[in-house]
Amino acid sequence: MLEVRFDDPERLLKQHSFYFLQLSLEGNIRHFLSRLVSKRFLTIN
């Protein structure tokens, strides 16, 4: 569980935005890699 404290909302917001940014980046990279791989396989076949 994440420990949520509201004594420092700015720090909390920064942590969460960084976490979501990391998630979106990871998702985009995976999506890009899967597209790249599928394109390679399509060109090979």
PDB file of C-alpha atoms in Angstrom:
ATOM      1  CA  MET A   1       0.000   0.000   0.000  1.00  0.00           C
ATOM      2  CA  LEU A   2       1.074   3.551  -0.709  1.00  0.00           C
ATOM      3  CA  GLU A   3       1.376   5.732   2.329  1.00  0.00           C
ATOM      4  CA  VAL A   4      -0.626   8.858   1.604  1.00  0.00           C
ATOM      5  CA  ARG A   5       0.059  11.983   3.633  1.00  0.00           C
ATOM      6  CA  PHE A   6      -1.498  15.337   2.890  1.00  0.00           C
ATOM      7  CA  ASP A   7       1.063  17.414   4.767  1.00  0.00           C
ATOM      8  CA  ASP A   8       3.008  18.000   1.546  1.00  0.00           C
ATOM      9  CA  PRO A   9       0.566  17.955  -1.401  1.00  0.00           C
ATOM     10  CA  GLU A  10       3.089  19.390  -3.853  1.00  0.00           C
ATOM     11  CA  ARG A  11       5.571  16.568  -3.243  1.00  0.00           C
ATOM     12  CA  LEU A  12       2.733  14.041  -3.453  1.00  0.00           C
ATOM     13  CA  LEU A  13       1.607  15.504  -6.775  1.00  0.00           C
ATOM     14  CA  LYS A  14       5.143  15.391  -8.150  1.00  0.00           C
ATOM     15  CA  GLN A  15       5.548  11.752  -7.131  1.00  0.00           C
ATOM     16  CA  HIS A  16       2.254  10.745  -8.730  1.00  0.00           C
ATOM     17  CA  SER A  17       2.857  12.708 -11.930  1.00  0.00           C
ATOM     18  CA  PHE A  18       6.304  11.129 -12.253  1.00  0.00           C
ATOM     19  CA  TYR A  19       4.763   7.700 -11.664  1.00  0.00           C
ATOM     20  CA  PHE A  20       2.122   8.243 -14.336  1.00  0.00           C
ATOM     21  CA  LEU A  21       4.714   9.678 -16.710  1.00  0.00           C
ATOM     22  CA  GLN A  22       6.835   6.578 -16.187  1.00  0.00           C
ATOM     23  CA  LEU A  23       3.824   4.360 -16.863  1.00  0.00           C
ATOM     24  CA  SER A  24       2.890   6.194 -20.053  1.00  0.00           C
ATOM     25  CA  LEU A  25       6.480   6.165 -21.290  1.00  0.00           C
ATOM     26  CA  GLU A  26       6.769   2.454 -20.636  1.00  0.00           C
ATOM     27  CA  GLY A  27       3.477   1.815 -22.435  1.00  0.00           C
ATOM     28  CA  ASN A  28       4.519   3.926 -25.422  1.00  0.00           C
ATOM     29  CA  ILE A  29       7.871   2.154 -25.691  1.00  0.00           C
ATOM     30  CA  ARG A  30       6.220  -1.263 -25.554  1.00  0.00           C
ATOM     31  CA  HIS A  31       3.666  -0.189 -28.160  1.00  0.00           C
ATOM     32  CA  PHE A  32       6.403   1.165 -30.423  1.00  0.00           C
ATOM     33  CA  LEU A  33       8.510  -1.992 -30.051  1.00  0.00           C
ATOM     34  CA  SER A  34       5.577  -4.284 -30.777  1.00  0.00           C
ATOM     35  CA  ARG A  35       4.726  -2.252 -33.896  1.00  0.00           C
ATOM     36  CA  LEU A  36       8.353  -2.368 -35.004  1.00  0.00           C
ATOM     37  CA  VAL A  37       8.525  -6.134 -34.506  1.00  0.00           C
ATOM     38  CA  SER A  38       5.235  -6.741 -36.306  1.00  0.00           C
ATOM     39  CA  LYS A  39       6.418  -4.604 -39.226  1.00  0.00           C
ATOM     40  CA  ARG A  40       9.665  -6.583 -39.407  1.00  0.00           C
ATOM     41  CA  PHE A  41       7.790  -9.872 -39.417  1.00  0.00           C
ATOM     42  CA  LEU A  42       5.408  -8.584 -42.075  1.00  0.00           C
ATOM     43  CA  THR A  43       8.283  -7.530 -44.317  1.00  0.00           C
ATOM     44  CA  ILE A  44      10.036 -10.880 -43.796  1.00  0.00           C
ATOM     45  CA  ASN A  45       6.883 -12.835 -44.617  1.00  0.00           C
TER      46      ASN A  45
END
